[in-house]
Amino acid sequence: MKTRVLGKTGYEVSEIGLGCWQLGGDFGPVGDETANAILDAANAAGVNFWDTADVYGGGLSERRIGAHPKGPGVHVATKLGRGAGLYPDGYSKEAIRASLLASAERLNVATLDLAQLHCVPTEVLRRGAIFGWMDELQAEGLVRHWGASVETIEEGLICLDQPGCATLQIIFNLFRQDAAKDLLPMAAEKNVGIIVRLPLASGLLSGKFDKETRFDPSDHRNYNADGKAFSVGETFSGVPFERGVELVAELKGYAPEGMPMSQFALRWILDHPQVSTIIAGVSKPEQLKDNVAASERKSLFPALLGQLDQWYEQNVKPAIRGGV
């Protein structure tokens, strides 16, 4: 497994990480046996960056990770800020400390490797006090490093202005390319590690869905398809599902011969050197092998990258809901 440095943390992390939202059952039910098999597969493949959050399955994802044996050099990142008592306007240093302590207990650690502010409202970020609290909690030894997971470019730029911010988690994929213009270069300048989430746009970019595909009622791709539960940008990257299926059909014409759509989508992200790791979620252990193979694929040709940028501006960007 190829590795990259995760910004100021200095962690050597696998190019392909593991997104653990699925382990909370938010993409449909996942039993203990399957969850353990996914984590075993990550260990075996050298996938050493695992990303979770306190709200995934009400703490279930964190508990499963905390109970599971980890391979050498595994770094576990969690997130805070969307749970009861914090979101949307209950943020304080003491409330954040309590949230982090609860995560540390579930993850079975004394100090969290990386704690990320989790889609905190833009106005809270603008006020700035929350960043000072994270600096103080880091100084206390509760977290080794802190970062932020954001929904928009504006929020990302606010976080990049904070000296203590070590990582930035963003939505970045073939359906959401805007970060490449200003945000990624600034992150590199400030030595902030970029963690990419939703690399396959909630599975759309795997190329395995059609307009007749239906999702389990407990799956956010069902109940949040129109943004009824949280930001619509977190589901299919804000693109309406049926339009997304049409766009993927167009994308297949750009993919190099013999390269599966999922690997094409992941390779495009890895061809941006500012990216440290991609947290690709899986619901089956065999899917992890397919994701990892993208790390070994050759870089895409610059001419193709230019074509994909133009295709995005003309065909995808007008369809995005929830802001970029």
PDB file of C-alpha atoms in Angstrom:
ATOM      1  CA  MET A   1       0.000   0.000   0.000  1.00  0.00           C
ATOM      2  CA  LYS A   2       1.378   3.389  -0.982  1.00  0.00           C
ATOM      3  CA  THR A   3       1.387   6.042   1.728  1.00  0.00           C
ATOM      4  CA  ARG A   4       1.364   9.828   1.957  1.00  0.00           C
ATOM      5  CA  VAL A   5       2.026  12.204   4.851  1.00  0.00           C
ATOM      6  CA  LEU A   6      -1.095  13.552   6.556  1.00  0.00           C
ATOM      7  CA  GLY A   7      -0.109  17.199   6.852  1.00  0.00           C
ATOM      8  CA  LYS A   8       1.095  18.498  10.202  1.00  0.00           C
ATOM      9  CA  THR A   9       0.291  15.227  11.936  1.00  0.00           C
ATOM     10  CA  GLY A  10       3.311  13.591  10.324  1.00  0.00           C
ATOM     11  CA  TYR A  11       1.338  10.345  10.131  1.00  0.00           C
ATOM     12  CA  GLU A  12       2.218   8.097   7.192  1.00  0.00           C
ATOM     13  CA  VAL A  13      -1.231   7.085   6.021  1.00  0.00           C
ATOM     14  CA  SER A  14      -2.400   4.757   3.273  1.00  0.00           C
ATOM     15  CA  GLU A  15      -3.555   6.467   0.089  1.00  0.00           C
ATOM     16  CA  ILE A  16      -6.774   4.516   0.413  1.00  0.00           C
ATOM     17  CA  GLY A  17      -8.251   4.779   3.887  1.00  0.00           C
ATOM     18  CA  LEU A  18     -11.402   3.300   5.366  1.00  0.00           C
ATOM     19  CA  GLY A  19     -14.544   5.338   5.884  1.00  0.00           C
ATOM     20  CA  CYS A  20     -16.483   3.790   8.747  1.00  0.00           C
ATOM     21  CA  TRP A  21     -19.882   5.443   8.356  1.00  0.00           C
ATOM     22  CA  GLN A  22     -21.200   2.102   7.119  1.00  0.00           C
ATOM     23  CA  LEU A  23     -20.131   0.417  10.352  1.00  0.00           C
ATOM     24  CA  GLY A  24     -22.795   2.441  12.121  1.00  0.00           C
ATOM     25  CA  GLY A  25     -25.518   0.987   9.904  1.00  0.00           C
ATOM     26  CA  ASP A  26     -26.340   4.284   8.172  1.00  0.00           C
ATOM     27  CA  PHE A  27     -26.098   2.660   4.717  1.00  0.00           C
ATOM     28  CA  GLY A  28     -28.387  -0.173   5.771  1.00  0.00           C
ATOM     29  CA  PRO A  29     -27.883  -2.843   8.423  1.00  0.00           C
ATOM     30  CA  VAL A  30     -24.335  -4.201   8.896  1.00  0.00           C
ATOM     31  CA  GLY A  31     -23.934  -7.092  11.331  1.00  0.00           C
ATOM     32  CA  ASP A  32     -21.015  -7.612  13.691  1.00  0.00           C
ATOM     33  CA  GLU A  33     -19.594 -10.403  11.538  1.00  0.00           C
ATOM     34  CA  THR A  34     -19.502  -8.218   8.431  1.00  0.00           C
ATOM     35  CA  ALA A  35     -18.117  -5.233  10.346  1.00  0.00           C
ATOM     36  CA  ASN A  36     -15.293  -7.335  11.761  1.00  0.00           C
ATOM     37  CA  ALA A  37     -14.561  -8.817   8.329  1.00  0.00           C
ATOM     38  CA  ILE A  38     -14.254  -5.299   6.865  1.00  0.00           C
ATOM     39  CA  LEU A  39     -11.806  -4.244   9.599  1.00  0.00           C
ATOM     40  CA  ASP A  40      -9.836  -7.486   9.164  1.00  0.00           C
ATOM     41  CA  ALA A  41      -9.615  -6.804   5.423  1.00  0.00           C
ATOM     42  CA  ALA A  42      -8.349  -3.277   6.112  1.00  0.00           C
ATOM     43  CA  ASN A  43      -5.615  -4.633   8.377  1.00  0.00           C
ATOM     44  CA  ALA A  44      -4.628  -7.245   5.798  1.00  0.00           C
ATOM     45  CA  ALA A  45      -4.454  -4.686   2.974  1.00  0.00           C
ATOM     46  CA  GLY A  46      -2.362  -2.181   4.919  1.00  0.00           C
ATOM     47  CA  VAL A  47      -5.208   0.338   5.059  1.00  0.00           C
ATOM     48  CA  ASN A  48      -4.022   2.176   8.150  1.00  0.00           C
ATOM     49  CA  PHE A  49      -6.278   5.247   8.293  1.00  0.00           C
ATOM     50  CA  TRP A  50      -9.771   4.633   9.651  1.00  0.00           C
ATOM     51  CA  ASP A  51     -12.278   7.468   9.895  1.00  0.00           C
ATOM     52  CA  THR A  52     -15.370   7.391  12.080  1.00  0.00           C
ATOM     53  CA  ALA A  53     -17.599   9.778  14.062  1.00  0.00           C
ATOM     54  CA  ASP A  54     -19.482   9.825  17.335  1.00  0.00           C
ATOM     55  CA  VAL A  55     -22.851   9.961  15.541  1.00  0.00           C
ATOM     56  CA  TYR A  56     -22.323   6.997  13.215  1.00  0.00           C
ATOM     57  CA  GLY A  57     -24.894   4.562  14.499  1.00  0.00           C
ATOM     58  CA  GLY A  58     -25.108   6.485  17.769  1.00  0.00           C
ATOM     59  CA  GLY A  59     -21.547   5.428  18.662  1.00  0.00           C
ATOM     60  CA  LEU A  60     -21.772   1.912  17.197  1.00  0.00           C
ATOM     61  CA  SER A  61     -19.036   2.543  14.624  1.00  0.00           C
ATOM     62  CA  GLU A  62     -16.642   3.803  17.309  1.00  0.00           C
ATOM     63  CA  ARG A  63     -17.423   0.874  19.610  1.00  0.00           C
ATOM     64  CA  ARG A  64     -16.769  -1.654  16.861  1.00  0.00           C
ATOM     65  CA  ILE A  65     -13.442  -0.027  16.024  1.00  0.00           C
ATOM     66  CA  GLY A  66     -12.478   0.221  19.673  1.00  0.00           C
ATOM     67  CA  ALA A  67     -13.079  -3.481  20.209  1.00  0.00           C
ATOM     68  CA  HIS A  68     -11.206  -4.605  17.097  1.00  0.00           C
ATOM     69  CA  PRO A  69      -7.494  -5.551  16.964  1.00  0.00           C
ATOM     70  CA  LYS A  70      -5.547  -3.133  14.806  1.00  0.00           C
ATOM     71  CA  GLY A  71      -2.581  -3.690  12.538  1.00  0.00           C
ATOM     72  CA  PRO A  72       0.737  -1.851  12.926  1.00  0.00           C
ATOM     73  CA  GLY A  73       0.538   1.892  12.463  1.00  0.00           C
ATOM     74  CA  VAL A  74      -3.249   2.175  12.267  1.00  0.00           C
ATOM     75  CA  HIS A  75      -4.488   5.703  12.957  1.00  0.00           C
ATOM     76  CA  VAL A  76      -8.112   6.200  13.938  1.00  0.00           C
ATOM     77  CA  ALA A  77      -9.722   9.579  13.324  1.00  0.00           C
ATOM     78  CA  THR A  78     -13.083  10.495  14.757  1.00  0.00           C
ATOM     79  CA  LYS A  79     -15.369  13.493  14.500  1.00  0.00           C
ATOM     80  CA  LEU A  80     -17.440  15.590  16.871  1.00  0.00           C
ATOM     81  CA  GLY A  81     -19.974  18.351  16.652  1.00  0.00           C
ATOM     82  CA  ARG A  82     -23.161  16.836  15.254  1.00  0.00           C
ATOM     83  CA  GLY A  83     -24.296  15.045  18.388  1.00  0.00           C
ATOM     84  CA  ALA A  84     -27.026  16.006  20.833  1.00  0.00           C
ATOM     85  CA  GLY A  85     -26.014  18.832  23.133  1.00  0.00           C
ATOM     86  CA  LEU A  86     -23.618  20.346  20.597  1.00  0.00           C
ATOM     87  CA  TYR A  87     -25.361  20.777  17.239  1.00  0.00           C
ATOM     88  CA  PRO A  88     -26.540  23.337  16.222  1.00  0.00           C
ATOM     89  CA  ASP A  89     -25.800  25.932  18.930  1.00  0.00           C
ATOM     90  CA  GLY A  90     -24.600  24.173  22.077  1.00  0.00           C
ATOM     91  CA  TYR A  91     -20.875  24.459  21.454  1.00  0.00           C
ATOM     92  CA  SER A  92     -18.637  25.137  24.443  1.00  0.00           C
ATOM     93  CA  LYS A  93     -15.245  23.912  25.554  1.00  0.00           C
ATOM     94  CA  GLU A  94     -16.766  21.722  28.271  1.00  0.00           C
ATOM     95  CA  ALA A  95     -19.346  20.204  25.927  1.00  0.00           C
ATOM     96  CA  ILE A  96     -16.655  19.425  23.378  1.00  0.00           C
ATOM     97  CA  ARG A  97     -14.433  17.897  26.062  1.00  0.00           C
ATOM     98  CA  ALA A  98     -17.300  15.653  27.192  1.00  0.00           C
ATOM     99  CA  SER A  99     -17.927  14.553  23.605  1.00  0.00           C
ATOM    100  CA  LEU A 100     -14.253  13.731  23.030  1.00  0.00           C
ATOM    101  CA  LEU A 101     -13.985  11.819  26.296  1.00  0.00           C
ATOM    102  CA  ALA A 102     -16.987   9.713  25.302  1.00  0.00           C
ATOM    103  CA  SER A 103     -15.407   8.970  21.916  1.00  0.00           C
ATOM    104  CA  ALA A 104     -12.105   8.020  23.560  1.00  0.00           C
ATOM    105  CA  GLU A 105     -13.953   5.602  25.843  1.00  0.00           C
ATOM    106  CA  ARG A 106     -15.778   3.967  22.928  1.00  0.00           C
ATOM    107  CA  LEU A 107     -12.547   3.763  20.924  1.00  0.00           C
ATOM    108  CA  ASN A 108     -10.727   2.328  23.937  1.00  0.00           C
ATOM    109  CA  VAL A 109      -7.905   4.902  23.913  1.00  0.00           C
ATOM    110  CA  ALA A 110      -6.595   7.507  26.345  1.00  0.00           C
ATOM    111  CA  THR A 111      -5.718  10.031  23.615  1.00  0.00           C
ATOM    112  CA  LEU A 112      -7.426  10.434  20.258  1.00  0.00           C
ATOM    113  CA  ASP A 113      -5.113  10.354  17.227  1.00  0.00           C
ATOM    114  CA  LEU A 114      -7.175  12.940  15.367  1.00  0.00           C
ATOM    115  CA  ALA A 115     -10.417  14.705  16.289  1.00  0.00           C
ATOM    116  CA  GLN A 116     -12.253  16.581  13.549  1.00  0.00           C
ATOM    117  CA  LEU A 117     -14.961  19.199  13.884  1.00  0.00           C
ATOM    118  CA  HIS A 118     -17.870  17.564  12.096  1.00  0.00           C
ATOM    119  CA  CYS A 119     -19.764  19.827   9.697  1.00  0.00           C
ATOM    120  CA  VAL A 120     -20.097  22.525  12.326  1.00  0.00           C
ATOM    121  CA  PRO A 121     -22.387  25.396  11.219  1.00  0.00           C
ATOM    122  CA  THR A 122     -20.620  28.038   9.156  1.00  0.00           C
ATOM    123  CA  GLU A 123     -21.458  30.835  11.601  1.00  0.00           C
ATOM    124  CA  VAL A 124     -19.859  28.918  14.490  1.00  0.00           C
ATOM    125  CA  LEU A 125     -16.704  28.555  12.423  1.00  0.00           C
ATOM    126  CA  ARG A 126     -16.746  32.257  11.546  1.00  0.00           C
ATOM    127  CA  ARG A 127     -16.904  33.235  15.229  1.00  0.00           C
ATOM    128  CA  GLY A 128     -13.694  31.248  15.758  1.00  0.00           C
ATOM    129  CA  ALA A 129     -13.890  30.416  19.471  1.00  0.00           C
ATOM    130  CA  ILE A 130     -14.260  26.715  18.726  1.00  0.00           C
ATOM    131  CA  PHE A 131     -10.772  26.591  17.221  1.00  0.00           C
ATOM    132  CA  GLY A 132      -9.241  27.985  20.409  1.00  0.00           C
ATOM    133  CA  TRP A 133     -11.032  25.328  22.441  1.00  0.00           C
ATOM    134  CA  MET A 134      -9.595  22.613  20.212  1.00  0.00           C
ATOM    135  CA  ASP A 135      -6.099  24.076  20.684  1.00  0.00           C
ATOM    136  CA  GLU A 136      -6.587  23.992  24.447  1.00  0.00           C
ATOM    137  CA  LEU A 137      -7.881  20.416  24.473  1.00  0.00           C
ATOM    138  CA  GLN A 138      -4.912  19.381  22.361  1.00  0.00           C
ATOM    139  CA  ALA A 139      -2.589  21.056  24.878  1.00  0.00           C
ATOM    140  CA  GLU A 140      -4.343  19.103  27.650  1.00  0.00           C
ATOM    141  CA  GLY A 141      -3.459  15.852  25.853  1.00  0.00           C
ATOM    142  CA  LEU A 142      -6.983  14.734  25.020  1.00  0.00           C
ATOM    143  CA  VAL A 143      -6.182  14.800  21.285  1.00  0.00           C
ATOM    144  CA  ARG A 144      -2.868  14.536  19.454  1.00  0.00           C
ATOM    145  CA  HIS A 145      -4.109  16.585  16.505  1.00  0.00           C
ATOM    146  CA  TRP A 146      -7.314  18.241  15.416  1.00  0.00           C
ATOM    147  CA  GLY A 147      -8.869  19.071  12.082  1.00  0.00           C
ATOM    148  CA  ALA A 148     -12.232  19.751  10.515  1.00  0.00           C
ATOM    149  CA  SER A 149     -14.680  18.048   8.180  1.00  0.00           C
ATOM    150  CA  VAL A 150     -16.534  20.629   6.115  1.00  0.00           C
ATOM    151  CA  GLU A 151     -19.313  20.840   3.552  1.00  0.00           C
ATOM    152  CA  THR A 152     -18.306  23.881   1.491  1.00  0.00           C
ATOM    153  CA  ILE A 153     -15.236  25.608   0.096  1.00  0.00           C
ATOM    154  CA  GLU A 154     -15.968  28.663   2.266  1.00  0.00           C
ATOM    155  CA  GLU A 155     -15.896  26.564   5.428  1.00  0.00           C
ATOM    156  CA  GLY A 156     -12.672  24.905   4.318  1.00  0.00           C
ATOM    157  CA  LEU A 157     -10.952  28.252   3.768  1.00  0.00           C
ATOM    158  CA  ILE A 158     -12.010  29.435   7.242  1.00  0.00           C
ATOM    159  CA  CYS A 159     -10.438  26.343   8.790  1.00  0.00           C
ATOM    160  CA  LEU A 160      -7.241  26.672   6.758  1.00  0.00           C
ATOM    161  CA  ASP A 161      -6.693  30.077   8.398  1.00  0.00           C
ATOM    162  CA  GLN A 162      -6.352  28.386  11.809  1.00  0.00           C
ATOM    163  CA  PRO A 163      -2.705  27.585  12.697  1.00  0.00           C
ATOM    164  CA  GLY A 164      -3.717  24.576  14.808  1.00  0.00           C
ATOM    165  CA  CYS A 165      -5.731  22.889  12.066  1.00  0.00           C
ATOM    166  CA  ALA A 166      -3.750  19.827  10.946  1.00  0.00           C
ATOM    167  CA  THR A 167      -6.233  18.214   8.554  1.00  0.00           C
ATOM    168  CA  LEU A 168      -9.210  19.128   6.427  1.00  0.00           C
ATOM    169  CA  GLN A 169     -11.803  16.612   5.307  1.00  0.00           C
ATOM    170  CA  ILE A 170     -13.701  17.587   2.185  1.00  0.00           C
ATOM    171  CA  ILE A 171     -16.161  16.275  -0.384  1.00  0.00           C
ATOM    172  CA  PHE A 172     -14.035  15.892  -3.510  1.00  0.00           C
ATOM    173  CA  ASN A 173     -14.792  13.668  -6.469  1.00  0.00           C
ATOM    174  CA  LEU A 174     -15.660  13.729 -10.154  1.00  0.00           C
ATOM    175  CA  PHE A 175     -19.050  15.186  -9.184  1.00  0.00           C
ATOM    176  CA  ARG A 176     -17.487  17.846  -6.904  1.00  0.00           C
ATOM    177  CA  GLN A 177     -14.261  19.251  -8.337  1.00  0.00           C
ATOM    178  CA  ASP A 178     -14.162  22.872  -7.143  1.00  0.00           C
ATOM    179  CA  ALA A 179     -11.648  22.333  -4.338  1.00  0.00           C
ATOM    180  CA  ALA A 180      -8.894  21.770  -6.895  1.00  0.00           C
ATOM    181  CA  LYS A 181      -8.784  25.448  -7.851  1.00  0.00           C
ATOM    182  CA  ASP A 182      -8.013  27.312  -4.611  1.00  0.00           C
ATOM    183  CA  LEU A 183      -8.509  25.112  -1.573  1.00  0.00           C
ATOM    184  CA  LEU A 184      -6.060  22.315  -2.370  1.00  0.00           C
ATOM    185  CA  PRO A 185      -3.156  24.662  -3.187  1.00  0.00           C
ATOM    186  CA  MET A 186      -3.756  26.624   0.026  1.00  0.00           C
ATOM    187  CA  ALA A 187      -3.842  23.413   2.066  1.00  0.00           C
ATOM    188  CA  ALA A 188      -0.497  22.390   0.602  1.00  0.00           C
ATOM    189  CA  GLU A 189       0.959  25.826   1.403  1.00  0.00           C
ATOM    190  CA  LYS A 190      -0.163  25.528   5.030  1.00  0.00           C
ATOM    191  CA  ASN A 191       0.816  21.847   5.354  1.00  0.00           C
ATOM    192  CA  VAL A 192      -2.749  20.775   6.113  1.00  0.00           C
ATOM    193  CA  GLY A 193      -3.493  17.164   5.220  1.00  0.00           C
ATOM    194  CA  ILE A 194      -6.459  16.649   2.905  1.00  0.00           C
ATOM    195  CA  ILE A 195      -8.799  13.758   3.671  1.00  0.00           C
ATOM    196  CA  VAL A 196     -11.316  13.082   0.897  1.00  0.00           C
ATOM    197  CA  ARG A 197     -14.729  11.741   1.788  1.00  0.00           C
ATOM    198  CA  LEU A 198     -17.576  10.643  -0.492  1.00  0.00           C
ATOM    199  CA  PRO A 199     -15.061   9.753  -3.220  1.00  0.00           C
ATOM    200  CA  LEU A 200     -17.682   7.699  -5.057  1.00  0.00           C
ATOM    201  CA  ALA A 201     -20.568  10.122  -4.417  1.00  0.00           C
ATOM    202  CA  SER A 202     -22.390   7.702  -2.107  1.00  0.00           C
ATOM    203  CA  GLY A 203     -21.719   4.855  -4.519  1.00  0.00           C
ATOM    204  CA  LEU A 204     -22.979   6.542  -7.686  1.00  0.00           C
ATOM    205  CA  LEU A 205     -19.490   6.664  -9.193  1.00  0.00           C
ATOM    206  CA  SER A 206     -19.107   2.908  -8.804  1.00  0.00           C
ATOM    207  CA  GLY A 207     -21.234   2.664 -11.953  1.00  0.00           C
ATOM    208  CA  LYS A 208     -23.344  -0.082 -10.398  1.00  0.00           C
ATOM    209  CA  PHE A 209     -26.629   1.804  -9.998  1.00  0.00           C
ATOM    210  CA  ASP A 210     -29.416   2.467 -12.455  1.00  0.00           C
ATOM    211  CA  LYS A 211     -32.573   4.530 -12.185  1.00  0.00           C
ATOM    212  CA  GLU A 212     -34.457   1.551 -10.750  1.00  0.00           C
ATOM    213  CA  THR A 213     -32.018   1.084  -7.847  1.00  0.00           C
ATOM    214  CA  ARG A 214     -33.705   1.327  -4.446  1.00  0.00           C
ATOM    215  CA  PHE A 215     -32.084   1.680  -1.023  1.00  0.00           C
ATOM    216  CA  ASP A 216     -32.969   0.333   2.422  1.00  0.00           C
ATOM    217  CA  PRO A 217     -35.176   2.662   4.505  1.00  0.00           C
ATOM    218  CA  SER A 218     -32.328   2.962   7.061  1.00  0.00           C
ATOM    219  CA  ASP A 219     -29.897   4.062   4.307  1.00  0.00           C
ATOM    220  CA  HIS A 220     -29.277   7.823   4.056  1.00  0.00           C
ATOM    221  CA  ARG A 221     -29.400   7.419   0.271  1.00  0.00           C
ATOM    222  CA  ASN A 222     -33.091   6.796   0.825  1.00  0.00           C
ATOM    223  CA  TYR A 223     -34.119   9.119   3.641  1.00  0.00           C
ATOM    224  CA  ASN A 224     -31.743  11.989   2.790  1.00  0.00           C
ATOM    225  CA  ALA A 225     -31.924  11.922  -1.006  1.00  0.00           C
ATOM    226  CA  ASP A 226     -33.514  15.390  -0.922  1.00  0.00           C
ATOM    227  CA  GLY A 227     -31.725  16.684   2.171  1.00  0.00           C
ATOM    228  CA  LYS A 228     -34.547  16.020   4.650  1.00  0.00           C
ATOM    229  CA  ALA A 229     -32.229  14.789   7.443  1.00  0.00           C
ATOM    230  CA  PHE A 230     -28.993  16.758   6.881  1.00  0.00           C
ATOM    231  CA  SER A 231     -27.154  18.590   4.098  1.00  0.00           C
ATOM    232  CA  VAL A 232     -28.177  17.214   0.721  1.00  0.00           C
ATOM    233  CA  GLY A 233     -24.543  17.601  -0.352  1.00  0.00           C
ATOM    234  CA  GLU A 234     -23.664  14.613   1.836  1.00  0.00           C
ATOM    235  CA  THR A 235     -25.824  12.289  -0.286  1.00  0.00           C
ATOM    236  CA  PHE A 236     -24.756  11.668  -3.918  1.00  0.00           C
ATOM    237  CA  SER A 237     -22.597  14.838  -3.542  1.00  0.00           C
ATOM    238  CA  GLY A 238     -25.759  16.894  -3.953  1.00  0.00           C
ATOM    239  CA  VAL A 239     -26.595  15.586  -7.433  1.00  0.00           C
ATOM    240  CA  PRO A 240     -30.173  14.274  -7.851  1.00  0.00           C
ATOM    241  CA  PHE A 241     -29.975  10.491  -8.076  1.00  0.00           C
ATOM    242  CA  GLU A 242     -31.519   9.997 -11.524  1.00  0.00           C
ATOM    243  CA  ARG A 243     -29.388  12.789 -13.008  1.00  0.00           C
ATOM    244  CA  GLY A 244     -26.358  11.220 -11.365  1.00  0.00           C
ATOM    245  CA  VAL A 245     -27.038   7.895 -13.064  1.00  0.00           C
ATOM    246  CA  GLU A 246     -27.151   9.698 -16.418  1.00  0.00           C
ATOM    247  CA  LEU A 247     -23.875  11.497 -15.704  1.00  0.00           C
ATOM    248  CA  VAL A 248     -22.120   8.261 -14.759  1.00  0.00           C
ATOM    249  CA  ALA A 249     -23.185   6.783 -18.089  1.00  0.00           C
ATOM    250  CA  GLU A 250     -21.425   9.729 -19.760  1.00  0.00           C
ATOM    251  CA  LEU A 251     -18.329   9.273 -17.572  1.00  0.00           C
ATOM    252  CA  LYS A 252     -17.895   5.685 -18.679  1.00  0.00           C
ATOM    253  CA  GLY A 253     -16.876   7.037 -22.067  1.00  0.00           C
ATOM    254  CA  TYR A 254     -13.896   8.794 -20.473  1.00  0.00           C
ATOM    255  CA  ALA A 255     -12.570   5.870 -18.402  1.00  0.00           C
ATOM    256  CA  PRO A 256      -9.425   4.143 -19.737  1.00  0.00           C
ATOM    257  CA  GLU A 257     -10.134   0.740 -21.246  1.00  0.00           C
ATOM    258  CA  GLY A 258     -10.260  -2.014 -18.651  1.00  0.00           C
ATOM    259  CA  MET A 259     -10.421   0.338 -15.646  1.00  0.00           C
ATOM    260  CA  PRO A 260     -13.533  -0.115 -13.479  1.00  0.00           C
ATOM    261  CA  MET A 261     -15.514   3.054 -12.829  1.00  0.00           C
ATOM    262  CA  SER A 262     -14.793   2.990  -9.089  1.00  0.00           C
ATOM    263  CA  GLN A 263     -11.041   2.819  -9.672  1.00  0.00           C
ATOM    264  CA  PHE A 264     -11.259   5.517 -12.340  1.00  0.00           C
ATOM    265  CA  ALA A 265     -12.989   7.811  -9.840  1.00  0.00           C
ATOM    266  CA  LEU A 266     -10.466   7.072  -7.074  1.00  0.00           C
ATOM    267  CA  ARG A 267      -7.479   7.423  -9.416  1.00  0.00           C
ATOM    268  CA  TRP A 268      -8.718  10.879 -10.473  1.00  0.00           C
ATOM    269  CA  ILE A 269      -8.637  11.966  -6.807  1.00  0.00           C
ATOM    270  CA  LEU A 270      -5.176  10.486  -6.211  1.00  0.00           C
ATOM    271  CA  ASP A 271      -3.850  12.405  -9.199  1.00  0.00           C
ATOM    272  CA  HIS A 272      -4.171  15.538  -7.041  1.00  0.00           C
ATOM    273  CA  PRO A 273      -0.938  15.439  -4.997  1.00  0.00           C
ATOM    274  CA  GLN A 274      -2.344  17.592  -2.198  1.00  0.00           C
ATOM    275  CA  VAL A 275      -4.659  14.731  -1.216  1.00  0.00           C
ATOM    276  CA  SER A 276      -3.272  12.651   1.656  1.00  0.00           C
ATOM    277  CA  THR A 277      -5.847   9.882   1.830  1.00  0.00           C
ATOM    278  CA  ILE A 278      -9.260   8.864   0.522  1.00  0.00           C
ATOM    279  CA  ILE A 279     -11.720   7.428   3.021  1.00  0.00           C
ATOM    280  CA  ALA A 280     -13.764   5.086   0.875  1.00  0.00           C
ATOM    281  CA  GLY A 281     -16.518   3.300   2.753  1.00  0.00           C
ATOM    282  CA  VAL A 282     -17.448  -0.296   2.025  1.00  0.00           C
ATOM    283  CA  SER A 283     -20.325  -2.526   3.063  1.00  0.00           C
ATOM    284  CA  LYS A 284     -18.538  -5.748   2.067  1.00  0.00           C
ATOM    285  CA  PRO A 285     -14.879  -6.670   2.642  1.00  0.00           C
ATOM    286  CA  GLU A 286     -14.334  -7.588  -1.013  1.00  0.00           C
ATOM    287  CA  GLN A 287     -15.100  -3.984  -2.011  1.00  0.00           C
ATOM    288  CA  LEU A 288     -12.010  -2.857  -0.121  1.00  0.00           C
ATOM    289  CA  LYS A 289      -9.760  -4.855  -2.445  1.00  0.00           C
ATOM    290  CA  ASP A 290     -11.211  -3.060  -5.451  1.00  0.00           C
ATOM    291  CA  ASN A 291     -10.626   0.337  -3.815  1.00  0.00           C
ATOM    292  CA  VAL A 292      -7.042  -0.488  -2.869  1.00  0.00           C
ATOM    293  CA  ALA A 293      -6.271  -1.469  -6.471  1.00  0.00           C
ATOM    294  CA  ALA A 294      -6.811   2.160  -7.522  1.00  0.00           C
ATOM    295  CA  SER A 295      -3.619   3.087  -5.687  1.00  0.00           C
ATOM    296  CA  GLU A 296      -1.636   0.893  -8.084  1.00  0.00           C
ATOM    297  CA  ARG A 297      -3.220   2.271 -11.247  1.00  0.00           C
ATOM    298  CA  LYS A 298      -1.194   4.584 -13.479  1.00  0.00           C
ATOM    299  CA  SER A 299      -1.952   8.292 -13.313  1.00  0.00           C
ATOM    300  CA  LEU A 300      -4.477   9.609 -15.798  1.00  0.00           C
ATOM    301  CA  PHE A 301      -3.163  11.634 -18.737  1.00  0.00           C
ATOM    302  CA  PRO A 302      -3.182  15.451 -18.272  1.00  0.00           C
ATOM    303  CA  ALA A 303      -5.324  15.855 -21.398  1.00  0.00           C
ATOM    304  CA  LEU A 304      -7.972  13.581 -19.876  1.00  0.00           C
ATOM    305  CA  LEU A 305      -7.904  15.536 -16.609  1.00  0.00           C
ATOM    306  CA  GLY A 306      -8.600  18.691 -18.625  1.00  0.00           C
ATOM    307  CA  GLN A 307     -11.514  17.062 -20.411  1.00  0.00           C
ATOM    308  CA  LEU A 308     -12.998  15.927 -17.107  1.00  0.00           C
ATOM    309  CA  ASP A 309     -12.712  19.437 -15.684  1.00  0.00           C
ATOM    310  CA  GLN A 310     -14.604  20.868 -18.655  1.00  0.00           C
ATOM    311  CA  TRP A 311     -17.227  18.101 -18.472  1.00  0.00           C
ATOM    312  CA  TYR A 312     -17.782  18.884 -14.778  1.00  0.00           C
ATOM    313  CA  GLU A 313     -18.258  22.615 -15.338  1.00  0.00           C
ATOM    314  CA  GLN A 314     -20.700  22.102 -18.191  1.00  0.00           C
ATOM    315  CA  ASN A 315     -22.682  19.054 -17.079  1.00  0.00           C
ATOM    316  CA  VAL A 316     -22.355  18.417 -13.351  1.00  0.00           C
ATOM    317  CA  LYS A 317     -21.972  21.721 -11.538  1.00  0.00           C
ATOM    318  CA  PRO A 318     -25.361  23.092 -12.644  1.00  0.00           C
ATOM    319  CA  ALA A 319     -27.039  20.041 -11.065  1.00  0.00           C
ATOM    320  CA  ILE A 320     -25.406  20.257  -7.611  1.00  0.00           C
ATOM    321  CA  ARG A 321     -27.640  21.130  -4.670  1.00  0.00           C
ATOM    322  CA  GLY A 322     -26.471  22.221  -1.225  1.00  0.00           C
ATOM    323  CA  GLY A 323     -23.604  24.487  -2.281  1.00  0.00           C
ATOM    324  CA  VAL A 324     -19.972  23.705  -3.147  1.00  0.00           C
TER     325      VAL A 324
END
